[in-house]
Structures are given as C-alpha cells and as structure tokens.
C-alpha cells in the first residue's frame, strides 16, 4: 500500500515539476512541526525517566542531563524548520524501511522519519527511534537499494545502542581523567608533556572505539540488508559513492563563468576581482604534527570498511555496476538536486549558495531558477558585508584545505566592494534579468 501511495505522489509531483519552473518544497507546516515537537519531547522525557531507573551513580545522574540537552537541541532544530514534513521523500523512506522490516523483526516498530534540509549525504537515528535522512543522500546515491543500505547501517547503530554506549564510556572516562589530572598536578616535572600524552592517548582510544562501532554497524546493517529483497552488491556500491563524496574534487569554476555572469549592463567585469592572495611566504611545515591523523578518524577509510565486509561476507567480493535508478527514485533525485540552493539558503550558507549556483549555471542548468538564487544569496552577502559580519556567511581562504577553484571563488568574493555586491544583488533579484 505504501509503495502504491508513493508512486501516486511522485506521479502528481513529476507532472507539476516538469510543467513549470521548479518551486521549492513548502515549509508552512506549523501544525505538523508543533505536533511532532510535542510528541518528541514527551518521548524524550519517558526515555530520561527510563534511564534514571536503569542506571545509578554517576551514569544515573549524567545520562539524563545529556539526553535532556540533546532533546532541547533537536527541538530547536524542528522549530527552526530544519526538517520538511510529509514530503514525497518521507513516503519513499517509509517504503524502504517496510521492505527491510519484512525479514528483520529486530528492527524497532517505533521509527519516526524526518527529512533534513541538509545537502550532506548522511543519516542518523536518535535513541527514541527518530530517523533523520539528509536530503543530500537522494541527490548523491544512485538508487533505492543504495539508500536502503545507508538506512540499514544506521539501523545497525540503533539496534546495538552505540550512542548510549558511547555516552556511558564518556562518563566513565571523565571520572578516570579527573584522577589522572590530579596526578599530573601533584608532580611538576614535564607537566605539559605528560598532559599532552594523556590527551593524545584518550583521543586515539576514542577514535579506535568509534571506528570499531562503524564496522560493527556495517556488518549488522548488511545482515539486515541481505535479509531483504535488495541487490546485495548495492551495499558496497553505496559505500563507494559516499567515498566519492569525500574524495572527488568539486567541479571547477572557469574564469569565463565569472566574466559571463558578472559583466553587467551597469557594472562591467573587473579583472582585479580575480586577484589572489599570495600565500607563498607562509610555511605550513613550521609545526610538527603531534597527532597521527589516521588515529583521529572516527570513521575508518571506506576502503577498509569495504575490505572488512568482503572478508566477512564473500558474496560481496565480485564487482557489480550500479543498478539504474527506478523512475520514482530518479524524480526524488532531481527534486533533491533542485533543493540544494534552498537548503544552503536555509542554513545561511550564502557563500556556498553562490558558488553552487555558478556551478549549475556553468553547466547550463535551469538558468532562470539559479539566477534567482544567485540574487537572493548576494542580497544576504550584501547585508552581512554592510553589518560587518560577513565571516559568518563566507569562508576565508584556506590553501591547505580548499580546492584551487574554491579559493579563486573566495578571493573573488572578498575582492568585491560593498557597492559592487549590491549592484550584483540588485541585478539578479530583478525578475527581468
């Protein structure tokens, strides 16, 4: 029944979608948000009450504080419209969970689905069974099966209560650390080095524990996944797609793109806007790395995770090409792609919004739509520059951690004067542009 309803919704949406310029998803869902927030806070109070009855001592006093704070933070996100309710995405996720649940009775029945207006391909599950799926997963993964594999992985975390275990470990570690600190204070010899050694060991231990949990969630998630009717190798293919997100360089913005979209009737393009800050005199090797970055990673490299799965489950050793997306998934993928700019705008990532708009425009996609968002984001950048808080919305150049293309973009943005920014904003917010 859910699958039929999902298909009906998508048919209606696709007819509207392809008939006119795309309209972002409606977020005027006050009643639904209010009801969800009320139920969530009530369930969180029940969870806190249960934790108080199960745990005594330090854990019994600290766990309720942690979950109360988490509940408040999540409630704020709901009220801030960080999630979209009853969208076409909800029905798709619910249908995939029902398929997973058929031969997996261990999957909790009280799961509640939320779609986050976040472009990062990620998902997570709260202790009360609230399942959050970032919209970015739909635009990055290739088909239903790959999305189901990510859901399965998060269900692995939920079934094994990894989050609760992590909090308990943190509380116990804090108690141990207090005693270690007292010991360091009592002896002044090499105090700084001994303190750093303790910190380093704690960070490494935490990283190792988190990596172990990720691999456990992979294994348990795959068991859930393969018990269902999904293509087994799509579990591996999904991991490869997520690895691509972390490793593939963003599309490069060509100089011609800047000149095309910023050579305006009342403001000619100025080559000085493309001048780059000179970082050649900076020596980034002045400081020795005291921490091993590989030991700090909480998520093991995807290649290691894939190899671990292939070792445990031999049927995953063969390489299989990604399945073609179903018609319903292809529509959702397109919607998620069109929601990229509204999501950046909502999260106040106006600089990224401009950069992404230019990438879409460079590719010749939905020109009127992305020019409109270009104008909106430049309008916000103008307000920020005028109010001396532009750093909140636009990154500074960081040669060590940014692509050449993104550095060029940031130099361009910071080189613009207040009046030049206003002229660009006014031009692209004019409907006739």
Coordinates of C-alpha atoms in Angstrom, one line a residue:
X1 CA 0.0 0.0 0.0
X2 CA 2.8 2.4 0.9
X3 CA 4.6 1.7 -2.4
X4 CA 1.4 2.4 -4.4
X5 CA 0.9 5.7 -2.4
X6 CA 4.5 6.7 -3.0
X7 CA 4.1 6.2 -6.8
X8 CA 0.9 8.2 -6.9
X9 CA 2.5 11.1 -5.0
X10 CA 5.5 11.1 -7.4
X11 CA 3.3 11.0 -10.5
X12 CA 1.5 14.1 -9.3
X13 CA 4.7 15.8 -8.3
X14 CA 6.5 15.0 -11.6
X15 CA 3.6 16.3 -13.6
X16 CA 3.8 19.7 -11.8
X17 CA 7.6 19.6 -11.7
X18 CA 8.3 19.2 -15.4
X19 CA 5.5 21.6 -16.4
X20 CA 6.9 24.8 -14.9
X21 CA 9.9 26.4 -13.2
X22 CA 10.6 24.4 -10.0
X23 CA 9.1 25.7 -6.8
X24 CA 10.9 24.8 -3.5
X25 CA 9.2 22.4 -1.1
X26 CA 6.6 24.1 1.1
X27 CA 7.7 24.6 4.7
X28 CA 4.5 26.1 6.0
X29 CA 3.8 23.1 8.2
X30 CA 3.5 24.7 11.6
X31 CA 0.8 22.4 12.9
X32 CA 2.8 19.3 11.9
X33 CA 6.0 20.6 13.4
X34 CA 4.3 21.6 16.6
X35 CA 2.7 18.2 16.9
X36 CA 6.0 16.4 16.2
X37 CA 7.9 18.5 18.7
X38 CA 5.3 17.9 21.4
X39 CA 5.5 14.1 20.8
X40 CA 9.3 14.1 20.6
X41 CA 9.7 16.0 23.9
X42 CA 7.2 13.7 25.6
X43 CA 9.0 10.6 24.4
X44 CA 12.4 12.1 25.4
X45 CA 11.0 12.6 28.9
X46 CA 10.0 8.9 29.1
X47 CA 13.4 7.9 27.9
X48 CA 15.1 10.1 30.6
X49 CA 12.8 8.5 33.2
X50 CA 13.8 5.1 32.0
X51 CA 17.5 5.9 32.1
X52 CA 17.2 7.1 35.7
X53 CA 15.6 3.8 36.7
X54 CA 18.2 1.7 34.9
X55 CA 21.4 3.5 36.0
X56 CA 22.7 4.6 39.3
X57 CA 25.7 6.6 40.5
X58 CA 27.4 9.0 38.0
X59 CA 25.8 7.4 34.9
X60 CA 22.4 7.8 36.5
X61 CA 22.9 11.5 37.1
X62 CA 24.8 12.4 33.9
X63 CA 22.8 10.4 31.2
X64 CA 19.5 12.3 31.9
X65 CA 21.4 15.6 31.6
X66 CA 22.9 14.5 28.2
X67 CA 19.6 13.4 26.8
X68 CA 17.7 16.4 28.1
X69 CA 20.3 18.7 26.3
X70 CA 20.1 16.6 23.1
X71 CA 16.3 16.8 23.3
X72 CA 16.3 20.6 23.6
X73 CA 18.8 21.0 20.8
X74 CA 16.7 18.7 18.5
X75 CA 13.5 20.6 19.5
X76 CA 15.2 23.8 18.4
X77 CA 16.1 22.3 15.0
X78 CA 12.5 21.3 14.5
X79 CA 11.2 24.8 15.4
X80 CA 13.8 26.3 13.1
X81 CA 12.3 24.3 10.1
X82 CA 15.5 22.3 9.6
X83 CA 13.2 19.4 8.5
X84 CA 10.5 19.0 6.0
X85 CA 7.4 17.1 7.0
X86 CA 5.1 14.8 4.9
X87 CA 7.1 15.4 1.8
X88 CA 7.5 12.9 -1.1
X89 CA 10.8 11.8 0.5
X90 CA 9.0 10.5 3.6
X91 CA 6.9 8.0 1.7
X92 CA 10.0 6.6 -0.1
X93 CA 12.0 6.1 3.1
X94 CA 9.0 4.5 4.8
X95 CA 8.5 2.1 1.9
X96 CA 12.2 1.1 2.1
X97 CA 12.0 0.5 5.9
X98 CA 9.0 -1.7 5.4
X99 CA 10.9 -3.8 2.9
X100 CA 13.8 -4.1 5.3
X101 CA 11.4 -5.0 8.2
X102 CA 9.8 -8.0 6.4
X103 CA 12.5 -10.5 7.4
X104 CA 14.1 -8.5 10.2
X105 CA 11.9 -8.5 13.3
X106 CA 14.7 -6.8 15.3
X107 CA 14.0 -3.5 13.6
X108 CA 12.1 -1.3 16.1
X109 CA 8.5 -0.6 15.3
X110 CA 8.5 3.0 16.7
X111 CA 10.7 4.6 14.0
X112 CA 9.7 8.1 13.0
X113 CA 11.0 9.6 9.8
X114 CA 12.3 13.1 9.3
X115 CA 13.9 14.5 6.1
X116 CA 16.6 17.1 6.9
X117 CA 17.2 20.1 4.6
X118 CA 20.9 19.2 4.6
X119 CA 22.9 18.6 1.4
X120 CA 25.5 16.3 3.1
X121 CA 24.8 12.6 2.2
X122 CA 24.2 11.3 5.8
X123 CA 21.7 9.8 8.1
X124 CA 21.4 9.2 11.8
X125 CA 18.9 7.7 14.3
X126 CA 18.0 9.1 17.8
X127 CA 17.5 6.9 20.9
X128 CA 13.7 7.4 20.7
X129 CA 13.6 5.9 17.2
X130 CA 13.5 9.2 15.3
X131 CA 15.2 8.5 12.0
X132 CA 16.8 11.5 10.2
X133 CA 17.6 11.3 6.5
X134 CA 19.6 14.2 4.9
X135 CA 18.2 15.3 1.6
X136 CA 21.7 15.1 0.2
X137 CA 21.5 11.3 0.2
X138 CA 18.9 11.4 -2.5
X139 CA 21.0 13.5 -4.8
X140 CA 24.2 11.6 -4.2
X141 CA 23.2 8.0 -4.2
X142 CA 22.1 6.3 -7.3
X143 CA 19.1 4.1 -6.5
X144 CA 16.6 2.7 -3.9
X145 CA 18.9 -0.1 -2.9
X146 CA 21.8 2.2 -2.1
X147 CA 19.6 4.4 0.1
X148 CA 18.3 1.3 1.8
X149 CA 21.9 0.2 2.6
X150 CA 22.6 3.5 4.4
X151 CA 19.3 3.1 6.4
X152 CA 20.5 -0.4 7.2
X153 CA 23.8 0.9 8.5
X154 CA 22.1 3.4 10.8
X155 CA 19.7 0.7 12.0
X156 CA 22.9 -1.3 12.9
X157 CA 23.9 1.6 15.2
X158 CA 20.3 1.8 16.6
X159 CA 20.0 -2.0 17.3
X160 CA 23.3 -2.1 19.1
X161 CA 22.7 1.1 21.0
X162 CA 26.1 2.5 20.0
X163 CA 25.1 6.1 21.0
X164 CA 24.1 5.1 24.5
X165 CA 27.3 3.0 24.9
X166 CA 29.4 6.0 23.7
X167 CA 27.8 8.3 26.3
X168 CA 28.4 5.7 29.1
X169 CA 32.0 5.4 28.0
X170 CA 32.5 9.1 28.0
X171 CA 31.0 9.4 31.6
X172 CA 33.3 6.7 32.9
X173 CA 36.3 8.2 31.1
X174 CA 35.6 11.6 32.7
X175 CA 35.8 10.1 36.1
X176 CA 39.2 8.4 35.2
X177 CA 40.5 11.7 33.7
X178 CA 39.8 13.6 36.9
X179 CA 42.1 11.3 38.8
X180 CA 44.8 11.5 36.1
X181 CA 44.7 15.3 36.2
X182 CA 45.2 15.3 40.0
X183 CA 48.2 13.1 39.5
X184 CA 49.7 15.4 36.9
X185 CA 49.1 18.5 39.1
X186 CA 50.9 16.8 42.0
X187 CA 54.1 16.4 40.1
X188 CA 55.5 19.5 38.2
X189 CA 58.2 17.5 36.3
X190 CA 57.3 17.5 32.5
X191 CA 53.8 18.5 33.4
X192 CA 52.9 19.9 29.9
X193 CA 54.2 16.9 28.0
X194 CA 52.5 14.4 30.4
X195 CA 49.3 16.3 30.0
X196 CA 49.6 16.2 26.2
X197 CA 50.4 12.4 26.3
X198 CA 47.3 11.7 28.2
X199 CA 45.2 13.8 25.8
X200 CA 46.7 12.0 22.8
X201 CA 46.0 8.6 24.3
X202 CA 42.4 9.5 25.1
X203 CA 41.8 10.8 21.6
X204 CA 43.4 7.7 20.0
X205 CA 41.3 5.4 22.2
X206 CA 38.1 7.2 21.3
X207 CA 38.9 7.1 17.6
X208 CA 39.6 3.4 17.7
X209 CA 36.4 2.7 19.6
X210 CA 34.3 4.8 17.1
X211 CA 36.0 3.0 14.1
X212 CA 35.1 -0.3 15.6
X213 CA 31.5 0.8 16.0
X214 CA 31.3 1.9 12.4
X215 CA 32.5 -1.5 11.2
X216 CA 30.0 -3.3 13.6
X217 CA 27.2 -1.1 12.1
X218 CA 28.4 -2.1 8.6
X219 CA 28.3 -5.8 9.4
X220 CA 25.0 -5.8 11.2
X221 CA 23.5 -3.4 8.7
X222 CA 24.5 -5.7 5.8
X223 CA 22.8 -8.7 7.5
X224 CA 19.6 -6.6 7.7
X225 CA 20.0 -5.6 4.1
X226 CA 20.7 -9.0 2.6
X227 CA 17.7 -10.5 4.5
X228 CA 15.5 -8.2 2.4
X229 CA 14.9 -8.1 -1.3
X230 CA 17.6 -5.6 -2.3
X231 CA 20.6 -6.3 -4.5
X232 CA 23.4 -7.3 -2.2
X233 CA 26.2 -5.6 -4.0
X234 CA 24.5 -2.2 -3.9
X235 CA 25.6 -2.1 -0.2
X236 CA 29.2 -1.9 -1.4
X237 CA 28.3 0.4 -4.3
X238 CA 26.7 2.8 -1.8
X239 CA 29.9 2.9 0.3
X240 CA 31.9 3.7 -2.9
X241 CA 29.5 6.6 -3.7
X242 CA 30.0 8.0 -0.2
X243 CA 33.8 7.7 -0.6
X244 CA 33.4 9.7 -3.8
X245 CA 31.8 12.5 -1.9
X246 CA 34.8 12.7 0.4
X247 CA 37.5 12.4 -2.2
X248 CA 36.3 13.8 -5.5
X249 CA 37.3 17.5 -6.1
X250 CA 34.4 19.9 -6.7
X251 CA 33.7 20.9 -10.2
X252 CA 36.0 23.8 -11.3
X253 CA 34.6 27.2 -12.0
X254 CA 36.1 28.6 -15.2
X255 CA 37.2 32.2 -15.4
X256 CA 34.8 32.6 -18.3
X257 CA 31.9 31.8 -16.0
X258 CA 32.8 34.8 -13.7
X259 CA 33.0 37.1 -16.8
X260 CA 29.7 35.8 -18.2
X261 CA 27.6 36.3 -15.1
X262 CA 29.3 39.3 -13.6
X263 CA 29.8 41.5 -16.6
X264 CA 26.6 43.5 -16.1
X265 CA 25.0 46.4 -18.1
X266 CA 25.7 48.9 -15.4
X267 CA 28.8 47.3 -14.0
X268 CA 31.5 45.9 -16.3
X269 CA 33.6 43.0 -15.2
X270 CA 36.8 44.0 -13.4
X271 CA 39.8 41.6 -13.8
X272 CA 41.1 42.8 -10.4
X273 CA 38.2 40.9 -8.8
X274 CA 40.1 37.7 -9.6
X275 CA 43.3 38.7 -7.9
X276 CA 44.5 36.0 -5.5
X277 CA 46.1 36.5 -2.1
X278 CA 49.7 35.4 -2.0
X279 CA 50.3 32.6 0.5
X280 CA 53.7 31.6 -0.9
X281 CA 55.6 33.2 2.1
X282 CA 53.6 31.1 4.6
X283 CA 55.5 28.0 5.8
X284 CA 52.8 25.5 6.8
X285 CA 55.5 23.0 7.9
X286 CA 56.8 25.1 10.8
X287 CA 54.9 23.0 13.3
X288 CA 55.3 19.3 13.7
X289 CA 52.2 17.2 13.8
X290 CA 52.0 15.7 17.2
X291 CA 48.9 13.8 16.5
X292 CA 48.5 10.9 14.0
X293 CA 45.6 11.9 11.7
X294 CA 44.8 8.3 10.9
X295 CA 44.3 7.6 14.6
X296 CA 42.0 10.5 15.0
X297 CA 39.5 9.4 12.4
X298 CA 36.2 8.2 13.9
X299 CA 35.0 6.8 10.5
X300 CA 37.5 4.3 9.1
X301 CA 38.5 4.9 5.5
X302 CA 35.8 3.5 3.2
X303 CA 38.3 1.2 1.5
X304 CA 39.0 -0.5 4.9
X305 CA 35.3 -0.8 5.6
X306 CA 34.6 -2.4 2.2
X307 CA 37.5 -4.8 2.6
X308 CA 36.3 -5.8 6.0
X309 CA 32.8 -6.5 4.6
X310 CA 34.2 -8.6 1.8
X311 CA 36.3 -10.6 4.2
X312 CA 33.2 -11.4 6.4
X313 CA 30.8 -11.8 3.5
X314 CA 32.5 -13.5 0.5
X315 CA 29.4 -12.9 -1.8
X316 CA 30.4 -9.2 -1.8
X317 CA 33.8 -9.8 -3.5
X318 CA 32.5 -9.6 -7.0
X319 CA 32.3 -6.1 -8.6
X320 CA 28.8 -5.2 -9.9
X321 CA 27.8 -2.0 -11.7
X322 CA 25.3 0.3 -10.0
X323 CA 21.7 -0.5 -10.8
X324 CA 19.7 2.0 -12.8
X325 CA 17.5 4.2 -10.7
X326 CA 13.8 3.5 -10.6
X327 CA 11.5 6.2 -12.1
X328 CA 10.4 7.1 -8.6
X329 CA 13.9 7.5 -7.3
X330 CA 15.0 9.5 -10.4
X331 CA 12.3 12.0 -9.6
X332 CA 13.4 12.3 -6.0
X333 CA 17.0 12.6 -7.1
X334 CA 16.0 15.6 -9.3
X335 CA 13.9 17.2 -6.5
X336 CA 16.8 16.9 -4.1
X337 CA 19.2 18.4 -6.6
X338 CA 16.8 21.4 -7.1
X339 CA 16.5 21.8 -3.3
X340 CA 20.3 22.2 -3.0
X341 CA 20.1 26.1 -3.1
X342 CA 17.0 26.4 -0.8
X343 CA 18.9 24.2 1.7
X344 CA 22.0 26.3 1.6
X345 CA 19.9 29.5 1.9
X346 CA 18.0 28.0 4.9
X347 CA 21.3 27.1 6.7
X348 CA 22.6 30.6 5.9
X349 CA 25.5 29.2 3.8
X350 CA 25.2 32.1 1.4
X351 CA 28.7 31.9 0.1
X352 CA 28.3 28.2 -0.8
X353 CA 25.0 29.0 -2.3
X354 CA 26.6 31.5 -4.7
X355 CA 29.4 29.0 -5.6
X356 CA 27.0 26.2 -6.2
X357 CA 24.6 28.4 -8.3
X358 CA 27.5 29.4 -10.5
X359 CA 28.4 25.7 -11.0
X360 CA 24.9 24.9 -12.1
X361 CA 24.8 27.9 -14.3
X362 CA 28.1 27.0 -15.8
X363 CA 26.6 23.6 -16.7
X364 CA 23.6 25.3 -18.3
X365 CA 21.0 24.0 -15.8
X366 CA 17.7 25.8 -15.0
X367 CA 19.2 29.2 -15.7
X368 CA 16.3 31.4 -14.5
X369 CA 16.0 29.3 -11.3
X370 CA 19.7 29.5 -10.4
X371 CA 20.0 33.2 -11.3
X372 CA 17.2 33.9 -8.9
X373 CA 19.1 32.1 -6.1
X374 CA 22.2 33.9 -7.1
X375 CA 20.4 37.2 -6.5
X376 CA 19.0 36.1 -3.1
X377 CA 22.4 34.9 -1.8
X378 CA 24.1 38.1 -3.0
X379 CA 21.4 40.1 -1.2
X380 CA 22.3 38.3 2.1
X381 CA 26.0 38.8 1.4
X382 CA 25.4 42.5 0.9
X383 CA 23.6 42.8 4.2
X384 CA 26.3 40.8 6.0
X385 CA 29.1 43.0 4.5
X386 CA 27.2 46.1 5.4
X387 CA 26.8 44.9 9.0
X388 CA 30.5 43.8 9.4
X389 CA 29.6 40.1 9.9
X390 CA 30.5 38.6 6.5
X391 CA 32.7 36.0 8.1
X392 CA 29.6 34.2 9.4
X393 CA 28.4 33.5 5.8
X394 CA 31.5 33.4 3.7
X395 CA 34.7 31.4 4.3
X396 CA 38.2 32.9 4.4
X397 CA 40.8 31.4 2.0
X398 CA 42.5 28.3 3.4
X399 CA 45.0 27.0 0.9
X400 CA 45.6 23.8 2.9
X401 CA 42.0 22.6 2.9
X402 CA 40.3 24.1 -0.1
X403 CA 40.4 23.4 -3.8
X404 CA 42.0 25.9 -6.2
X405 CA 38.6 26.6 -7.7
X406 CA 37.0 27.4 -4.3
X407 CA 40.0 29.6 -3.3
X408 CA 39.6 31.5 -6.5
X409 CA 35.9 32.0 -5.8
X410 CA 36.6 33.2 -2.2
X411 CA 39.2 35.7 -3.5
X412 CA 36.7 37.0 -6.0
X413 CA 34.0 37.4 -3.3
X414 CA 36.3 39.2 -0.8
X415 CA 37.7 41.5 -3.6
X416 CA 34.2 42.9 -4.3
X417 CA 33.3 46.3 -2.7
X418 CA 30.1 46.8 -0.9
X419 CA 28.6 48.8 -3.8
X420 CA 29.7 46.1 -6.3
X421 CA 28.0 43.4 -4.2
X422 CA 24.8 45.5 -4.1
X423 CA 24.8 46.0 -7.9
X424 CA 25.1 42.3 -8.5
X425 CA 22.4 41.5 -5.9
X426 CA 20.0 44.1 -7.4
X427 CA 20.6 42.9 -11.0
X428 CA 19.9 39.2 -10.3
X429 CA 16.9 39.9 -8.0
X430 CA 15.3 41.8 -10.9
X431 CA 12.8 39.5 -12.5
X432 CA 13.7 40.7 -16.0
X433 CA 17.4 39.6 -15.6

